Short mmCIF file of C-alpha atoms in Angstrom, two decimals:
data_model
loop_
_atom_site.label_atom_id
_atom_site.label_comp_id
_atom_site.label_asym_id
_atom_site.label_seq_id
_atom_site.Cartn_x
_atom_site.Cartn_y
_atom_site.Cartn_z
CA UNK A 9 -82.32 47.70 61.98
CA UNK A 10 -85.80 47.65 59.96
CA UNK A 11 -87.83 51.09 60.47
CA UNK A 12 -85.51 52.43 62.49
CA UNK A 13 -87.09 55.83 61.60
CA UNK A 14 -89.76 56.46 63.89
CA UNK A 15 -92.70 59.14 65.43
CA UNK A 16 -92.85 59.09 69.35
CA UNK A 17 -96.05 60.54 70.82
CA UNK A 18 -94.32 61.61 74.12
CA UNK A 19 -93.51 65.51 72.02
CA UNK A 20 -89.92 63.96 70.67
CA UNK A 21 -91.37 63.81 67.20
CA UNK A 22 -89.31 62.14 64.33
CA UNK A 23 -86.63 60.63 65.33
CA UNK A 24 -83.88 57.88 64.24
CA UNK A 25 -84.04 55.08 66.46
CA UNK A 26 -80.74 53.92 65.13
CA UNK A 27 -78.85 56.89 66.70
CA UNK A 28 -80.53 56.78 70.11
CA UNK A 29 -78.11 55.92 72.56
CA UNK A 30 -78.00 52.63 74.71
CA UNK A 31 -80.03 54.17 77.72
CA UNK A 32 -82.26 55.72 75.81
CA UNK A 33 -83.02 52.92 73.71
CA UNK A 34 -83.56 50.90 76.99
CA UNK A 35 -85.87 53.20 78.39
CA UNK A 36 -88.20 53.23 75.26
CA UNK A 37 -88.18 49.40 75.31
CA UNK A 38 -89.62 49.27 78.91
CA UNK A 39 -92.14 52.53 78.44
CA UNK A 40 -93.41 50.83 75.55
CA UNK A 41 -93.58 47.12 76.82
CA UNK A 42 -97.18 46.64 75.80
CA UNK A 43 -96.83 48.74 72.47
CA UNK A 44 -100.81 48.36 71.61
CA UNK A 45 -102.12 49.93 74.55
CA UNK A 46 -99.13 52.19 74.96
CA UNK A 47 -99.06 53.86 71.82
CA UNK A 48 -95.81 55.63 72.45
CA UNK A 49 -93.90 54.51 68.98
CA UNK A 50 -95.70 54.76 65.64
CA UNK A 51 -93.99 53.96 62.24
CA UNK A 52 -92.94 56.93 59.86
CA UNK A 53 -92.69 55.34 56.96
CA UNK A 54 -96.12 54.29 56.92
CA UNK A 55 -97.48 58.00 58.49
CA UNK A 56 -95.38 60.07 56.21
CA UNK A 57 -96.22 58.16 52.86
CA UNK A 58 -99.48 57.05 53.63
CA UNK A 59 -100.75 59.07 56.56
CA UNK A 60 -101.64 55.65 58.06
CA UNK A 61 -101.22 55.04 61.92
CA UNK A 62 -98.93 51.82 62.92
CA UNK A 63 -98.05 51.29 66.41
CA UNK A 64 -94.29 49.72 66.49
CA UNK A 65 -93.07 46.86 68.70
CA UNK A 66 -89.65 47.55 70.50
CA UNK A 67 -87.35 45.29 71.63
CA UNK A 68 -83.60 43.76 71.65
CA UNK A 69 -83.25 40.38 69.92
CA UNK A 70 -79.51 40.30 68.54
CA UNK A 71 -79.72 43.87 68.21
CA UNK A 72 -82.35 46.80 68.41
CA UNK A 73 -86.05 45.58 66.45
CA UNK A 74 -88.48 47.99 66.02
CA UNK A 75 -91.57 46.16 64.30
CA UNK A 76 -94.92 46.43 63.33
CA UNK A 77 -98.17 44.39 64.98
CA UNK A 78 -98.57 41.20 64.28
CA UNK A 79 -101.26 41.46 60.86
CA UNK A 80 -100.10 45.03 60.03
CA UNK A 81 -98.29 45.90 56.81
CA UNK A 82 -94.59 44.23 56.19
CA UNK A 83 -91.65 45.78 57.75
CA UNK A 84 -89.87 48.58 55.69
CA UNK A 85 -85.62 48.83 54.92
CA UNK A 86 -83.61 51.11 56.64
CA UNK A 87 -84.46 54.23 56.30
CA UNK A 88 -82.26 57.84 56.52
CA UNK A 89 -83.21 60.70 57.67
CA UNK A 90 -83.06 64.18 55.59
CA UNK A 91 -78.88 65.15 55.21
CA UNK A 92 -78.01 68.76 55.13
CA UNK A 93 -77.27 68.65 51.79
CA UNK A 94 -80.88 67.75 51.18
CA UNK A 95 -82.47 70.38 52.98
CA UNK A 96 -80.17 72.68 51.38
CA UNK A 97 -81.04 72.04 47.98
CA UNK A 98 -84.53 72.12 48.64
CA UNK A 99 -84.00 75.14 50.18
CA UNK A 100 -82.70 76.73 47.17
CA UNK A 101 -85.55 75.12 44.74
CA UNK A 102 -88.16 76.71 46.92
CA UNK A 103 -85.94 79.96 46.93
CA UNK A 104 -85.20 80.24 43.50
CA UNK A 105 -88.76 79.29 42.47
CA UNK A 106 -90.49 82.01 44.47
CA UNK A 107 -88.10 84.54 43.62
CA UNK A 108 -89.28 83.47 39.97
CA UNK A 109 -93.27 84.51 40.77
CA UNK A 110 -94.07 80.44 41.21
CA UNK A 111 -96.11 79.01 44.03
CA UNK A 112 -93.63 76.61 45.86
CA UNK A 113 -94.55 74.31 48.53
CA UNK A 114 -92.34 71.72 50.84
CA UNK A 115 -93.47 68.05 51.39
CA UNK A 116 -96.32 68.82 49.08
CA UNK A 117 -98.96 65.80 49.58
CA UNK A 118 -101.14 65.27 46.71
CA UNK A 119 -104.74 65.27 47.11
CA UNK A 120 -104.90 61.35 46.70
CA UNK A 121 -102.90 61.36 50.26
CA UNK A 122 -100.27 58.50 47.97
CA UNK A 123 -97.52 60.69 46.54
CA UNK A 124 -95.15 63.75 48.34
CA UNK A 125 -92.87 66.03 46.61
CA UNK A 126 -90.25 67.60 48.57
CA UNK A 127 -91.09 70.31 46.73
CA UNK A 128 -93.52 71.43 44.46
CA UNK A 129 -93.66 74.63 42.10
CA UNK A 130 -97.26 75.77 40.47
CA UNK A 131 -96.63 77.89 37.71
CA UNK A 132 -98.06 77.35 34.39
CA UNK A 133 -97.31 73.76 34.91
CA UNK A 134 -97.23 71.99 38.59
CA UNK A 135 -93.40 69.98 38.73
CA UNK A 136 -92.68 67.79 41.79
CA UNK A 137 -89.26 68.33 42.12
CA UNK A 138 -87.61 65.48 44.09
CA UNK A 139 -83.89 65.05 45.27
CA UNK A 140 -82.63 61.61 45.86
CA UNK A 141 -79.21 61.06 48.25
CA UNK A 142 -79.37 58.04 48.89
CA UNK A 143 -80.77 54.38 46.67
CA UNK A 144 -83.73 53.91 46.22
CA UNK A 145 -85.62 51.77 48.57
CA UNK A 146 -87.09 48.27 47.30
CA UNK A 147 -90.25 48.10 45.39
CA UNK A 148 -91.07 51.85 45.90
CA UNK A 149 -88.07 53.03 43.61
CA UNK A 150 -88.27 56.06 41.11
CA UNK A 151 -90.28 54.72 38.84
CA UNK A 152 -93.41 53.98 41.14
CA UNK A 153 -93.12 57.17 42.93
CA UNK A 154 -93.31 59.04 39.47
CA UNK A 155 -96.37 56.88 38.10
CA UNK A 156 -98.16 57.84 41.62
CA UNK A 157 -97.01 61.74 41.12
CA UNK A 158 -98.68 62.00 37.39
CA UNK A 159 -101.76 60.09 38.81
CA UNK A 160 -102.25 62.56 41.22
CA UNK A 161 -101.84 65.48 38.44
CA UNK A 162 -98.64 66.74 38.67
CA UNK A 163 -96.94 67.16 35.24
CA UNK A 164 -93.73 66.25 35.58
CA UNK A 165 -91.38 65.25 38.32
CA UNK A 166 -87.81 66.39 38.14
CA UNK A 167 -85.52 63.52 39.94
CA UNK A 168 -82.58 65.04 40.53
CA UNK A 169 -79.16 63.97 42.03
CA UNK A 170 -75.49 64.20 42.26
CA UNK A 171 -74.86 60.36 42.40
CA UNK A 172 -73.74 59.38 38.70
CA UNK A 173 -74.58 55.14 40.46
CA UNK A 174 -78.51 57.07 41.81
CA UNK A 175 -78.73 58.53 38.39
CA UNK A 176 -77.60 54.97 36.32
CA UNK A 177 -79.96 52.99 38.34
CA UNK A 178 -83.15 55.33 38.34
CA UNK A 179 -84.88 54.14 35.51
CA UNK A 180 -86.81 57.55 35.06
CA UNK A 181 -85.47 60.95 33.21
CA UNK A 182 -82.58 62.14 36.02
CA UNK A 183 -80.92 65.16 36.41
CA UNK A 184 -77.70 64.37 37.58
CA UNK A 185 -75.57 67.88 38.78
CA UNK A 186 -71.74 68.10 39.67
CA UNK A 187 -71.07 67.19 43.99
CA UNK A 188 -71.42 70.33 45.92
CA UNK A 189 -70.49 70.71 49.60
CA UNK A 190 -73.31 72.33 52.38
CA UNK A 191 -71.74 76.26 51.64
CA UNK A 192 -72.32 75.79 47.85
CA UNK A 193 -75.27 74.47 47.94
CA UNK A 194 -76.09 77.38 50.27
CA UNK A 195 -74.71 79.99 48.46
CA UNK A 196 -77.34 81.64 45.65
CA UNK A 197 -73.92 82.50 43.68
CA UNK A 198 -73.00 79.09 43.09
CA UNK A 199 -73.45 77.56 39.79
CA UNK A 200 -74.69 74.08 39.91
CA UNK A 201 -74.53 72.70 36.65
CA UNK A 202 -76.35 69.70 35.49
CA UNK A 203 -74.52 67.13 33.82
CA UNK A 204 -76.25 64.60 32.71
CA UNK A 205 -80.45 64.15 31.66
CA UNK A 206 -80.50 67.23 30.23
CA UNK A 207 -79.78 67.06 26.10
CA UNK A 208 -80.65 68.89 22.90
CA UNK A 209 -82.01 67.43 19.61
CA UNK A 210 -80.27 67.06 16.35
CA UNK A 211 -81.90 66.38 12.68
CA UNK A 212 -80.09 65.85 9.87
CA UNK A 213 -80.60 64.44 6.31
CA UNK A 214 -78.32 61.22 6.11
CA UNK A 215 -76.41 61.03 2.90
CA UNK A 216 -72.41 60.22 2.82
CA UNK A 217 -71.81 64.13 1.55
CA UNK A 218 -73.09 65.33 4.66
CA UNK A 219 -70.53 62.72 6.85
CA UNK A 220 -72.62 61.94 9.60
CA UNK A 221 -72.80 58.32 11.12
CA UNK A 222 -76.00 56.81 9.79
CA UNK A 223 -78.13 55.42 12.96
CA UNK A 224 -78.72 52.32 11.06
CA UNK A 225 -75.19 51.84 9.95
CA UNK A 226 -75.42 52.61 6.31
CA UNK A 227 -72.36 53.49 4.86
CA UNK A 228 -73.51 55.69 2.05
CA UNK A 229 -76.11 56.82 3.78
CA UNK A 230 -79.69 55.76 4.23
CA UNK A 231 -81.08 58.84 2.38
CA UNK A 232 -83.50 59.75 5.64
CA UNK A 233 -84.32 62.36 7.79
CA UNK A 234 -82.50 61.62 11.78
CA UNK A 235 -83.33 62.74 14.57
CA UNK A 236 -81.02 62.26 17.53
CA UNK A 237 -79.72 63.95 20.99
CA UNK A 238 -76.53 64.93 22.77
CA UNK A 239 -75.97 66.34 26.46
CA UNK A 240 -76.02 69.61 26.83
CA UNK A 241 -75.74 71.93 29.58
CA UNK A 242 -78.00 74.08 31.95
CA UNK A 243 -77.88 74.88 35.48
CA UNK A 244 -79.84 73.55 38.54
CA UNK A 245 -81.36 77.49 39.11
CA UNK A 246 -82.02 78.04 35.15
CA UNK A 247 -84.13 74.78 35.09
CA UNK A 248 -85.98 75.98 38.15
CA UNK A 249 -87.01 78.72 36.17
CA UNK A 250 -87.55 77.35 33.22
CA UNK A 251 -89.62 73.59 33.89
CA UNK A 252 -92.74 75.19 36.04
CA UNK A 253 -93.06 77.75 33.26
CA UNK A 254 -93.12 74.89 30.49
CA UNK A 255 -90.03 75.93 28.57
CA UNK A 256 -88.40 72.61 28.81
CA UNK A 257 -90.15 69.38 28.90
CA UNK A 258 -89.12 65.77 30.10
CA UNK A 259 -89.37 63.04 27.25
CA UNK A 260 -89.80 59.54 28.10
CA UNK A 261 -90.01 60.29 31.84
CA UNK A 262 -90.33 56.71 32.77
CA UNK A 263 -87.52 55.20 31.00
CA UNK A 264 -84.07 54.83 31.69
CA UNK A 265 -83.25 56.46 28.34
CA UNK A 266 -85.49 59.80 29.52
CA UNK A 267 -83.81 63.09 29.27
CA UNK A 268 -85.34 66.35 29.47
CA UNK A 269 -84.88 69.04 26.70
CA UNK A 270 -86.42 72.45 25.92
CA UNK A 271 -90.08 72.56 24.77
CA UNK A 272 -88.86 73.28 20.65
CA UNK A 273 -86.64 69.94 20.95
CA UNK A 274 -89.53 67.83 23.12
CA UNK A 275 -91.73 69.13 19.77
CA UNK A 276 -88.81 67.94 17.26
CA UNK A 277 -88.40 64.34 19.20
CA UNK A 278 -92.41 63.82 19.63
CA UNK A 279 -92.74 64.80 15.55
CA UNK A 280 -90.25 62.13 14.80
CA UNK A 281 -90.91 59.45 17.50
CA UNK A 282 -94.00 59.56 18.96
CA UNK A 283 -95.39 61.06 22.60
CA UNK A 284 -95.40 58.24 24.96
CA UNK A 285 -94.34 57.75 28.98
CA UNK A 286 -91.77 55.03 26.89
CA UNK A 287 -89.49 54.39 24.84
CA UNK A 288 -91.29 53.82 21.52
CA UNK A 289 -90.63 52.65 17.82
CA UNK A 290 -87.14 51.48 18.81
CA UNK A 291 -86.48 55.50 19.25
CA UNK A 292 -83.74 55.22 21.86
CA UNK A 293 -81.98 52.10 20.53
CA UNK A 294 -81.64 54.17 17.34
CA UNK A 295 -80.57 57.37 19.86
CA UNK A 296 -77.75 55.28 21.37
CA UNK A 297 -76.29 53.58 18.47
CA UNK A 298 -75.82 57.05 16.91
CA UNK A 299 -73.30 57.58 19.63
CA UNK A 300 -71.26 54.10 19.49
CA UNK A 301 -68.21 54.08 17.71
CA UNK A 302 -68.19 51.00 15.35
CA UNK A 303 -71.91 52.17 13.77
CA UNK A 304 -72.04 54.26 10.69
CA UNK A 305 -69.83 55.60 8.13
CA UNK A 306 -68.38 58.62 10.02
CA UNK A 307 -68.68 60.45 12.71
CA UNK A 308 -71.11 63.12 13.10
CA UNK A 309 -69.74 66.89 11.72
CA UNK A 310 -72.24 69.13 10.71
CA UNK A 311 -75.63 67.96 12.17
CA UNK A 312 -78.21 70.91 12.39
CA UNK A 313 -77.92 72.14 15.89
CA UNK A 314 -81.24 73.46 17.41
CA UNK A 315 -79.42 75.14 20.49
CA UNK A 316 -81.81 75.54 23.13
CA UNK A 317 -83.98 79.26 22.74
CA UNK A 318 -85.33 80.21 26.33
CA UNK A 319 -88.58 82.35 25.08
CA UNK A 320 -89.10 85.63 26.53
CA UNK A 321 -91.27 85.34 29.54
CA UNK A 322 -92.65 88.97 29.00
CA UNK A 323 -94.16 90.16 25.88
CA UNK A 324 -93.30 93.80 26.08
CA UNK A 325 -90.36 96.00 24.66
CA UNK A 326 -87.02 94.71 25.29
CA UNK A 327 -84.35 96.83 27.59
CA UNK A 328 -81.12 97.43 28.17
CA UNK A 329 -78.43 97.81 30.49
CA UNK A 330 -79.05 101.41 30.27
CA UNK A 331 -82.06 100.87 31.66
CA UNK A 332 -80.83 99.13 34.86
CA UNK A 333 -81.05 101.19 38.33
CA UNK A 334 -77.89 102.16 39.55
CA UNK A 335 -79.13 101.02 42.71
CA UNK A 336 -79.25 97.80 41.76
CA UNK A 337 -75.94 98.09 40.02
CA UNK A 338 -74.35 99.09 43.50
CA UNK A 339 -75.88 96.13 45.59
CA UNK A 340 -73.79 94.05 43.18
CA UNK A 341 -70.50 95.84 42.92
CA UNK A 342 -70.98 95.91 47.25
CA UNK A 343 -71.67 91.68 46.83
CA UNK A 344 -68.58 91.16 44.52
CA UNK A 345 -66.50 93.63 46.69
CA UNK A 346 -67.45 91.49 50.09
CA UNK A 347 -66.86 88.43 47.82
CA UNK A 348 -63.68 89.25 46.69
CA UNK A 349 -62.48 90.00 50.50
CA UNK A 350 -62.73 86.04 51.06
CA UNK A 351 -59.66 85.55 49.09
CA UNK A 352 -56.70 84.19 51.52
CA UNK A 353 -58.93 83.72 54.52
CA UNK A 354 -59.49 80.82 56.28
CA UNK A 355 -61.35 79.28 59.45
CA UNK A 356 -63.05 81.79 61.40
CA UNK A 357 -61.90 84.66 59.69
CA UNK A 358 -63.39 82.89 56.42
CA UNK A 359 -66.85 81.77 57.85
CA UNK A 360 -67.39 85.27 59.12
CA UNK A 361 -66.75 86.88 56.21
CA UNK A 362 -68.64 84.19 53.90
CA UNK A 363 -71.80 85.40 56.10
CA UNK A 364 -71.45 88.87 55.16
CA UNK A 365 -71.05 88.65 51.34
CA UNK A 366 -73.96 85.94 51.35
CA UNK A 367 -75.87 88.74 53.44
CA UNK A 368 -74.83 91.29 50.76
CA UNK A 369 -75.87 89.08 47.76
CA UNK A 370 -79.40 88.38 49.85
CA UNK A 371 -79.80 92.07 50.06
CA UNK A 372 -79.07 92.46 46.01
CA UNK A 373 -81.48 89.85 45.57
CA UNK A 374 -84.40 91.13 47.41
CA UNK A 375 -84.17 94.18 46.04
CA UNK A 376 -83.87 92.58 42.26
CA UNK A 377 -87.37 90.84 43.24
CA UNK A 378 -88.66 94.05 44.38
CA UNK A 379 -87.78 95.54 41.03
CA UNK A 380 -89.25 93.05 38.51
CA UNK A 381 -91.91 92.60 40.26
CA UNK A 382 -93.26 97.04 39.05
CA UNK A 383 -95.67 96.49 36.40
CA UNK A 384 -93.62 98.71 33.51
CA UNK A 385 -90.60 96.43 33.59
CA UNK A 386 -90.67 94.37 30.84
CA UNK A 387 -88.20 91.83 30.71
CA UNK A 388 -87.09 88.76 33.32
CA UNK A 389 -85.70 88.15 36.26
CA UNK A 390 -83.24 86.77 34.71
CA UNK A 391 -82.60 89.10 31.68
CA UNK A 392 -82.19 92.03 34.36
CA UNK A 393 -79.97 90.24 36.87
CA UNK A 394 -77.66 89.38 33.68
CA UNK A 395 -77.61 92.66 32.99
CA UNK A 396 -77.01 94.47 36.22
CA UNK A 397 -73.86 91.88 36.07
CA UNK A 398 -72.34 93.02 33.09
CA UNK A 399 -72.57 96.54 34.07
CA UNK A 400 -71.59 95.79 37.73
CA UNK A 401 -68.65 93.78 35.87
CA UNK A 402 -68.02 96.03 32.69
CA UNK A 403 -69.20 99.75 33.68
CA UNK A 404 -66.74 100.82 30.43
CA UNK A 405 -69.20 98.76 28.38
CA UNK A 406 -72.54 101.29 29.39
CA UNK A 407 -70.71 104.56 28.60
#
């Protein structure tokens, strides 16, 4: 079925023709029998991307056809509507970006009316962050929708998925996380870590003393200065916090080859390669060939390694554990306590209990907000809920 994804006028809303069942579906086919005049079905696709009004033809021909009016815009593939799993991580970008002091907004439609995010954060840079389940849909594939998104002035979209086949065929900078289930995703205490399109940048001098594999495949050594990259790892939450504040940076967005990195490595790569939307200069044929096997005259060992520095956020005096509430020291020790009580449960007995740690680690976390958010504390979010765990986790360590 094409656009089986449709907006009926009657008060039912959005809804997927594709799962309406046969009665219904026979019903709509005779209450919208002249479809011009009716204007009972209208077509999604073209209202949600475009906010443009197309009233559908529905019939039965071999199966169930919904189709647009004859000199209207082509038919659109099969569409799916939003999984769980979607909402849920969406859910947890918008959560984890407010509770980080950015302005976050769901199905965010750019001024131009063109592009949506299905979220977007506003801090000191505006990042469309976009999660992508299924393939992408002919002719309006990653690529297209992040050309429209910088058009309309967002500064970066972050693609992200947990479909290593997605992530391959993308052809834009991906973040591609481990497979969570629904209560994962859910839970704020969940790590999900991001394994793939996130990398940091390595220079070194090539010379056979230093016995790294020469890029170009010189086997003494070409005598120049390399610049290369390797995955590394962050987490979904810590790149939340970090991209809308500008402290990591996509390069090449709209290449296949596009990886994002901290803002210190984007400056290394951009020194040595040239800023460009592309792949420039040969840059990530020289990047890959690094990595294959048969290239060079040894493998890499002692490469300078610019680990990833997260700046301090705050400019003021650092603090310590010491100087940590116990109150917020408690809401933790309570979370891990109701946590810990989910060991050997299962069914019912597990379920309830998951909802009253996850309501014990919601209460920590409001009242972490509420904490950073006093004028005299000086350092992160993050710095403080890192420490408040290690003295939740290590009280002999704050004696």
């Amino acid at each position: 079925m094409h656009n089986n994804l449709i907006y009926l006028t009657d008060g039912r809303g959005k809804v997927d023709a594709s799962k309406l069942s046969d009665s219904e579906w026979v019903r709509l086919t005779n209450e919208n029998r002249d479809s011009v005049r009716r204007r009972l079905v209208k077509c999604a696709w073209c209202w949600d991307e475009d906010r443009v009004t197309h009233w559908m033809k529905t019939y039965s021909r071999g199966g169930r056809v919904i189709s647009h009016q004859p000199g209207e815009s082509a038919d659109h593939p099969y569409q799916a509507l939003e999984s769980d799993e979607h909402k849920a991580y969406c859910d947890r970008v918008e959560r984890v970006g407010t509770v980080e002091g950015f302005q976050a907004q769901r199905e965010s439609r750019a001024d131009d009316g063109r592009t949506r995010s299905d979220v977007l954060l506003v801090g000191a840079r505006s990042l469309s962050y976009e999660m992508q389940h299924s393939p992408f849909k002919a002719g309006y594939g990653a690529k297209e929708r992040t050309r429209r998104s910088l058009a309309a002035k967002r500064d970066a979209v972050a693609w992200h998925t947990d479909s290593a086949i997605i992530a391959e065929d993308a052809r834009v900078a991906m973040l591609r996380s481990n497979q969570a289930r629904l209560p994962q995703i859910e839970n704020p205490r969940y790590e999900i870590r991001i394994l793939g399109g996130y990398r940091k940048v390595l220079v070194w001098d090539c010379t056979s003393r230093e016995g790294h594999r020469c890029p170009l495949g010189r086997y003494t050594g070409c005598g120049d200065t390399h610049v290369d990259s390797q995955p590394s790892a962050i987490t979904l939450d810590d790149f939340i916090r970090q991209a809308p504040a500008g402290l990591v940076l996509p390069v090449w967005p709209l290449d296949r080859l596009g990886f994002w990195t901290t803002a210190r490595d984007y400056q290394i790569w951009v020194d040595h390669f040239g800023e460009g939307s592309r792949s420039v200069a040969g840059g990530a044929g020289r990047r890959r060939q690094s990595e294959q096997r048969a290239d060079g005259h040894s493998r890499r060992t002692a490469a300078k390694d610019y680990v990833p520095v997260v700046p301090r956020q705050r400019d003021s005096r650092s603090q310590g554990v010491s100087d940590v509430p116990d109150g917020l020291i408690d809401l933790e020790r309570s979370a891990m306590e109701e946590q810990a009580k989910l060991s050997g449960l299962t069914g019912e007995a597990y379920t309830a209990q998951w909802k009253v740690w996850r309501m014990a680690a919601e209460v920590f976390h409001a009242a972490l907000t509420d904490y950073v958010a006093h004028v005299d504390v000086s350092m992160s979010r993050y710095e403080v809920e890192q420490a408040v765990k290690r003295a939740a986790r290590h009280p002999q360590s704050t004696n």
